[in-house]
Short mmCIF file of C-alpha atoms in Angstrom, two decimals:
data_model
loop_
_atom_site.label_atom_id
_atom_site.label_comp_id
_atom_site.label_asym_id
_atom_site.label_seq_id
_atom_site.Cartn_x
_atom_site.Cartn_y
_atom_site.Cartn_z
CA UNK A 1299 -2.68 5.06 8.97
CA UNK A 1300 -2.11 2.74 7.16
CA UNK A 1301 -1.71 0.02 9.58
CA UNK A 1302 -3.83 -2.59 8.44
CA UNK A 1303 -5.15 -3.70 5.02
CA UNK A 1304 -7.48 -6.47 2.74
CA UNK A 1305 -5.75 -8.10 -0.38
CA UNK A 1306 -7.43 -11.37 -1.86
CA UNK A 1307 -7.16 -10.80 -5.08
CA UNK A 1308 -5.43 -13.78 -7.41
CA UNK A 1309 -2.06 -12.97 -8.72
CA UNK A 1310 -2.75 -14.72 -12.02
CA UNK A 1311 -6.57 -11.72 -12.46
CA UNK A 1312 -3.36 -9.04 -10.94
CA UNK A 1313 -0.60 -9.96 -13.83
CA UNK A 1314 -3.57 -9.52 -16.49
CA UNK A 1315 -5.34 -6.65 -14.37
CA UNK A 1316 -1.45 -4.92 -14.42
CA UNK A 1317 0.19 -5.82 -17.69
CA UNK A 1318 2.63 -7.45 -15.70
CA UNK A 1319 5.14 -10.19 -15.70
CA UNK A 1320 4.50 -12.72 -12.82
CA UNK A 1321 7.67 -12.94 -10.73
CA UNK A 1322 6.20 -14.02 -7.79
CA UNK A 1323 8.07 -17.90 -8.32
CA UNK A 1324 5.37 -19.38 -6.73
CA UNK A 1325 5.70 -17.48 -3.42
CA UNK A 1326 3.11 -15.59 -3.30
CA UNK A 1327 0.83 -14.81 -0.02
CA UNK A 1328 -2.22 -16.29 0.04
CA UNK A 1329 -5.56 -14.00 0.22
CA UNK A 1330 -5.39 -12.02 3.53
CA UNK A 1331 -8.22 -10.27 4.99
CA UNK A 1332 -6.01 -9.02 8.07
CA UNK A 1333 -2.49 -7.96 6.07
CA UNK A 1334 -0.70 -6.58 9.10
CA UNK A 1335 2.96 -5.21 9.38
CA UNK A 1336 6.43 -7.70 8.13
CA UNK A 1337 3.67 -9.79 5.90
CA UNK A 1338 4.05 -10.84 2.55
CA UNK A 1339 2.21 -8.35 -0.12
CA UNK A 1340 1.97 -8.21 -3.22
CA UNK A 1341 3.76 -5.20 -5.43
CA UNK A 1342 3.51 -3.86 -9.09
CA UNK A 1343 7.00 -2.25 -10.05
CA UNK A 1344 8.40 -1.62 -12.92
CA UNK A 1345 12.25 -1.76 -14.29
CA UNK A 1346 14.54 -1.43 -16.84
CA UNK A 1347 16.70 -5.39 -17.70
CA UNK A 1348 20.10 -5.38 -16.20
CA UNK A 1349 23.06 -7.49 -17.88
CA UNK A 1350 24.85 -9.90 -16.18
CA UNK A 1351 26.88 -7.97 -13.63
CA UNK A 1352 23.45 -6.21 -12.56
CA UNK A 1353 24.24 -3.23 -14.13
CA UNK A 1354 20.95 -0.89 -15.67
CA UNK A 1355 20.67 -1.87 -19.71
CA UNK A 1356 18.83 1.79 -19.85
CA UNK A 1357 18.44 1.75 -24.12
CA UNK A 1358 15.88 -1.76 -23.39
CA UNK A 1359 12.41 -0.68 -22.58
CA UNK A 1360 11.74 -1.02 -18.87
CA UNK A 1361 9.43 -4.36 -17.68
CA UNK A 1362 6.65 -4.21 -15.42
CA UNK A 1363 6.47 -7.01 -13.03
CA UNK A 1364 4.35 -8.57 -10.09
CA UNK A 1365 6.96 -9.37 -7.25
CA UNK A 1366 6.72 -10.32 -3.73
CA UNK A 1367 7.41 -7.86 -0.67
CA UNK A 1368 7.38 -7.87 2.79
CA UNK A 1369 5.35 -4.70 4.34
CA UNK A 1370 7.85 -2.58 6.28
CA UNK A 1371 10.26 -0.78 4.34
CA UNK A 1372 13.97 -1.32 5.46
CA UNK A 1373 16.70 1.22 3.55
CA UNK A 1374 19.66 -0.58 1.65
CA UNK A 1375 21.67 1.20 4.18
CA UNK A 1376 19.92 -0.48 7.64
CA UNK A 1377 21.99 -2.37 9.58
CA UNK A 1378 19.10 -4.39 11.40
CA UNK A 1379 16.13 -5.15 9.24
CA UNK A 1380 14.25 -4.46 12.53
CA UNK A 1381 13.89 -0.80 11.65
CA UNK A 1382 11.05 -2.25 9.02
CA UNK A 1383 8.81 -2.51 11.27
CA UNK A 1384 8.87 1.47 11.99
CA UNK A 1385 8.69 2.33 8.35
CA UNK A 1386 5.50 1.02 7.32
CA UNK A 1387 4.13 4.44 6.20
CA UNK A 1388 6.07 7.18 4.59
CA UNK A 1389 4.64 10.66 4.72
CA UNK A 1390 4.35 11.93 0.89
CA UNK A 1391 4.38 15.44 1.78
CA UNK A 1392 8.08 14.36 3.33
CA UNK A 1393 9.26 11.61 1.83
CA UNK A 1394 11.77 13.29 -0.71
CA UNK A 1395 13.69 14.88 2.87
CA UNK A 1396 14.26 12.03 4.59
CA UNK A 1397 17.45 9.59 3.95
CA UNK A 1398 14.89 6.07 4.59
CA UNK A 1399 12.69 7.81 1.84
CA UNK A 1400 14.24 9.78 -0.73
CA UNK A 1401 16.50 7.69 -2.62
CA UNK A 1402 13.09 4.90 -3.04
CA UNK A 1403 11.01 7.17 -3.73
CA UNK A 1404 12.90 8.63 -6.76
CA UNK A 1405 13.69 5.46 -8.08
CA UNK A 1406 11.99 2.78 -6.85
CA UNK A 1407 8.25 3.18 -6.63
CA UNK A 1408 5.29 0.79 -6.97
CA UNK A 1409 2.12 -0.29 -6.76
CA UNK A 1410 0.33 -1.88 -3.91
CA UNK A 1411 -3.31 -3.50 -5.07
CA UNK A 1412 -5.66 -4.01 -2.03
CA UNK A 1413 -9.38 -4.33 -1.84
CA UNK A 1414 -9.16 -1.57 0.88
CA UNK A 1415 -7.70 -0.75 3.63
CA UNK A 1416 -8.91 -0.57 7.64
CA UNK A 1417 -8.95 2.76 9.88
CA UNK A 1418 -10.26 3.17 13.30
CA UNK A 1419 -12.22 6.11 14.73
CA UNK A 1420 -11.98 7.44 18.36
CA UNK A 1421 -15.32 7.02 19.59
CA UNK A 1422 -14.78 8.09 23.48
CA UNK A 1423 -12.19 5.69 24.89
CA UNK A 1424 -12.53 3.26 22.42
CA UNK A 1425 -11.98 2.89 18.80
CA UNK A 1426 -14.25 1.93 15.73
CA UNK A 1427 -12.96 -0.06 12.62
CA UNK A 1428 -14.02 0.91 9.61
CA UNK A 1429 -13.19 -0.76 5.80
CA UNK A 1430 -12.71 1.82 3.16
CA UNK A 1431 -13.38 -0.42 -0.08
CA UNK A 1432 -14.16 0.38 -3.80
CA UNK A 1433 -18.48 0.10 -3.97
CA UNK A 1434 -17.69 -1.43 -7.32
CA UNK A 1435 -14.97 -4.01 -6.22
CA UNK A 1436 -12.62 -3.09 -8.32
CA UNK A 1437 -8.71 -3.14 -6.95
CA UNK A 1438 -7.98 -0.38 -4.93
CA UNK A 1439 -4.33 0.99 -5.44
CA UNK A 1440 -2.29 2.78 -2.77
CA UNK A 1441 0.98 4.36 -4.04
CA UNK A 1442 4.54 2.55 -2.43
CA UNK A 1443 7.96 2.74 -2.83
CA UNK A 1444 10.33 -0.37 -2.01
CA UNK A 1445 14.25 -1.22 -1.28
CA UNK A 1446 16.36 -4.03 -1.41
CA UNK A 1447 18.39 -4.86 1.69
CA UNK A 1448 21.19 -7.15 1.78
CA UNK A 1449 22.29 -8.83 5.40
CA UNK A 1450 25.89 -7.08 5.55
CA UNK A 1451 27.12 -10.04 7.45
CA UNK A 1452 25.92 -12.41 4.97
CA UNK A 1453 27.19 -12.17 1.89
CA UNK A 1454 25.28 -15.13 0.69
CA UNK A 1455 22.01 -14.15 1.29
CA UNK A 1456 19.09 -13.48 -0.44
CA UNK A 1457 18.21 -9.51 -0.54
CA UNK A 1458 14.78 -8.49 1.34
CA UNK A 1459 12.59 -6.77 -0.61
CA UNK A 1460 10.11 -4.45 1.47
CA UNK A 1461 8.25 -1.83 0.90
CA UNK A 1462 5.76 1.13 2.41
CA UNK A 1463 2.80 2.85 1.92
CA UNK A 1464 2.71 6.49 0.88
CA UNK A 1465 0.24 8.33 3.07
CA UNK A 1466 -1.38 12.19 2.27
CA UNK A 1467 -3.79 13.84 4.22
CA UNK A 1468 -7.22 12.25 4.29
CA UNK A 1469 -10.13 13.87 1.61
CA UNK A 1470 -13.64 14.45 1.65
CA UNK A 1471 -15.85 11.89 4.55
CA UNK A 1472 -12.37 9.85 4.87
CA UNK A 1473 -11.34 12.79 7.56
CA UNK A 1474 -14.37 12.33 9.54
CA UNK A 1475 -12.57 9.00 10.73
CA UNK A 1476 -8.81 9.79 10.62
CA UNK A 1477 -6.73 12.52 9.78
CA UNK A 1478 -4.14 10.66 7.47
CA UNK A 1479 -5.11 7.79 4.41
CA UNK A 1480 -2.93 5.86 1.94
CA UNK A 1481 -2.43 7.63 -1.51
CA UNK A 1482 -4.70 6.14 -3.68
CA UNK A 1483 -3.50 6.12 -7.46
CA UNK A 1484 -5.95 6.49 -10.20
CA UNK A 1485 -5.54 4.04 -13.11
CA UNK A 1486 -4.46 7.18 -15.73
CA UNK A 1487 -1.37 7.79 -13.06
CA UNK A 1488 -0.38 4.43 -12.57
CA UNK A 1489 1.85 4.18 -15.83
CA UNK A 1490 3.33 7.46 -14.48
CA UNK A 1491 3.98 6.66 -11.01
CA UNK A 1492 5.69 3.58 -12.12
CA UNK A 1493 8.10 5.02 -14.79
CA UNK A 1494 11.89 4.18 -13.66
CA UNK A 1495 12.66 7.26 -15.88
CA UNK A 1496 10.57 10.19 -14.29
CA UNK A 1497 12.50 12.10 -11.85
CA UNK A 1498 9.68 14.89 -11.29
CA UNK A 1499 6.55 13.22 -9.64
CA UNK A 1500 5.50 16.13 -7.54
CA UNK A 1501 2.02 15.89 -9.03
CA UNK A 1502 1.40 12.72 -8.03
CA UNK A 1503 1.75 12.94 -4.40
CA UNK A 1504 -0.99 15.32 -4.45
CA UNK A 1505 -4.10 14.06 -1.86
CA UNK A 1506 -6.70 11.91 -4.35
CA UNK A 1507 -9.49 13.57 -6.14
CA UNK A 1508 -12.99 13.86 -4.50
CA UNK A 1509 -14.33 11.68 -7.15
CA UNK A 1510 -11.75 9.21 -6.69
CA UNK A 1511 -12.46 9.04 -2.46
CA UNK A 1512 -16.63 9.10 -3.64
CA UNK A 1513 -16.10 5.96 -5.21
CA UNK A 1514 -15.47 4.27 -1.86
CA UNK A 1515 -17.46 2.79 0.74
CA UNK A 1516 -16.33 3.67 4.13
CA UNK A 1517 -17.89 0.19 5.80
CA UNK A 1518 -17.94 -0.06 9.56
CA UNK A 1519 -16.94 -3.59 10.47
CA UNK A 1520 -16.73 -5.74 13.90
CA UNK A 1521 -13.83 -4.99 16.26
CA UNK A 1522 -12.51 -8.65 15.62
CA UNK A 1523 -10.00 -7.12 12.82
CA UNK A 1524 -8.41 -5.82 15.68
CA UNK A 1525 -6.70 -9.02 16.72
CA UNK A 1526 -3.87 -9.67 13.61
CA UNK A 1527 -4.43 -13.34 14.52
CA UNK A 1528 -8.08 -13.01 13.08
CA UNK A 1529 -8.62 -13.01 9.47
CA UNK A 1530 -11.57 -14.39 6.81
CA UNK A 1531 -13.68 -12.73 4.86
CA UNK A 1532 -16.02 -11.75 7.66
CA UNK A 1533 -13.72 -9.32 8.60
CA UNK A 1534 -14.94 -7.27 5.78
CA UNK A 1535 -18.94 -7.87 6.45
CA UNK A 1536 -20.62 -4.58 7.13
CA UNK A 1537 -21.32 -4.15 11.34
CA UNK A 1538 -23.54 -1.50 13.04
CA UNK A 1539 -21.68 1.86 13.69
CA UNK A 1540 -20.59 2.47 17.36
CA UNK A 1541 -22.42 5.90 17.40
CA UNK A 1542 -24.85 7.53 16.38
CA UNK A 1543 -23.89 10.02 13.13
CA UNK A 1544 -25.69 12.73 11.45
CA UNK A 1545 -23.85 12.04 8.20
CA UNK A 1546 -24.75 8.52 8.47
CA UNK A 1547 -25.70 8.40 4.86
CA UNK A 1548 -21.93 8.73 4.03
CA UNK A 1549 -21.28 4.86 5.41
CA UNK A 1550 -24.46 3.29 4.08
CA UNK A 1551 -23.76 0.48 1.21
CA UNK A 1552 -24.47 1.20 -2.20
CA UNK A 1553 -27.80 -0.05 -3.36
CA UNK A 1554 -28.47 -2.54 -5.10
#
């Protein structure tokens, strides 16, 4: 977890949904019901202006900012941007220990909107998608942090932004299907977990509240997610479960 996610929502609805400043410059992915590993994604930060020799102008208020990532976080320090593609999750409960982690995560966090994210549950030898969405469609947000990484044999080039999803144990039904789920950010924290400024965020990587994990719907959904090369909206349509559960009642779809 999490290896696979939904985000469709327009960047223009995001920029008004976030405060933000659009910096996408007319790059940004198009909606993907299949976002897989070294894709484009969309990212909320936020940052103080720098002057012109790109150094901090800390007395200015800091901005916030829709920008344009690619999923896989690779440290400033990576000499092959290869190792991305290993660092698409980052443990909360570790992340300030590790060198990929630390330094992002006490400066450069952000915000990654979805409309959910997929799991799979071992059912026997094989394994059973499932869509954990908001019931009330609003934009689920799963806490990140992000680094730039400059080529260090090209001087020239453009830095690549990436960035990974902080993951905490999973809460409440969520466990029932895998151990381990993104860390989903309330909209009171989001101000917080964004600050450049706050160095102590040790209450924010707690696990999300129960009420925060009841308002989602835990939606089994056809195997055909499996496949990255697969994606459209009926990847998110509500399948049959694989098995037969006693708490069945925790997947069922809101009514209507």
């Amino acid at each position: 977890m999490c290896g696979r996610y939904a985000a469709t929502k327009n960047p223009a609805k995001l920029v008004q949904e976030f405060e933000a400043a659009d910096e996408t410059g007319g790059h940004a992915p198009s909606p993907d019901h299949n976002v897989a590993p070294t894709k484009k994604v969309l990212a909320v930060v936020q940052r103080h202006p720098r002057d012109a020799d790109g150094q901090v102008i800390q007395d200015e208020p800091s901005v916030r900012t829709l920008r344009v990532m690619r999923w896989g976080l690779v440290p400033f320090w990576a000499k092959d941007p290869s190792v991305g593609n290993r660092m698409i999750n980052t443990r909360s409960e570790t992340a300030h220990e590790k060198p990929a982690f630390r330094k992002a995560l006490a400066r450069k966090r952000c915000l990654l909107p979805a409309d959910g994210w997929f799991e799979w549950r071992r059912n026997g030898k094989e394994k059973e998608p499932f869509f954990m969405t908001p019931r009330d469609e609003s934009t689920l947000v799963m806490a990140g942090i992000w680094e730039s990484w400059r080529d260090p044999e090209d001087a020239d080039a453009a830095p690549l932004i990436t960035c990974s999803v902080l993951t905490t144990d999973a809460v409440g039904p969520i466990a029932d299907i895998h151990h381990r789920m993104p860390l989903l950010l309330a909209k009171d924290n989001w101000a917080s977990w964004l600050d450049p400024d706050r160095e102590e965020i040790g209450e924010l990587l707690a696990p999300p509240s129960a009420e925060l994990v009841d308002g989602l719907e835990l939606r089994p959904v056809s195997s055909r997610v499996n496949n990255v090369r697969n994606n459209g909206p009926e990847l998110l349509d509500r399948a049959e479960p694989a098995t037969n559960l006693d708490e069945a009642a925790l997947f069922d779809a809101p009514s209507k």
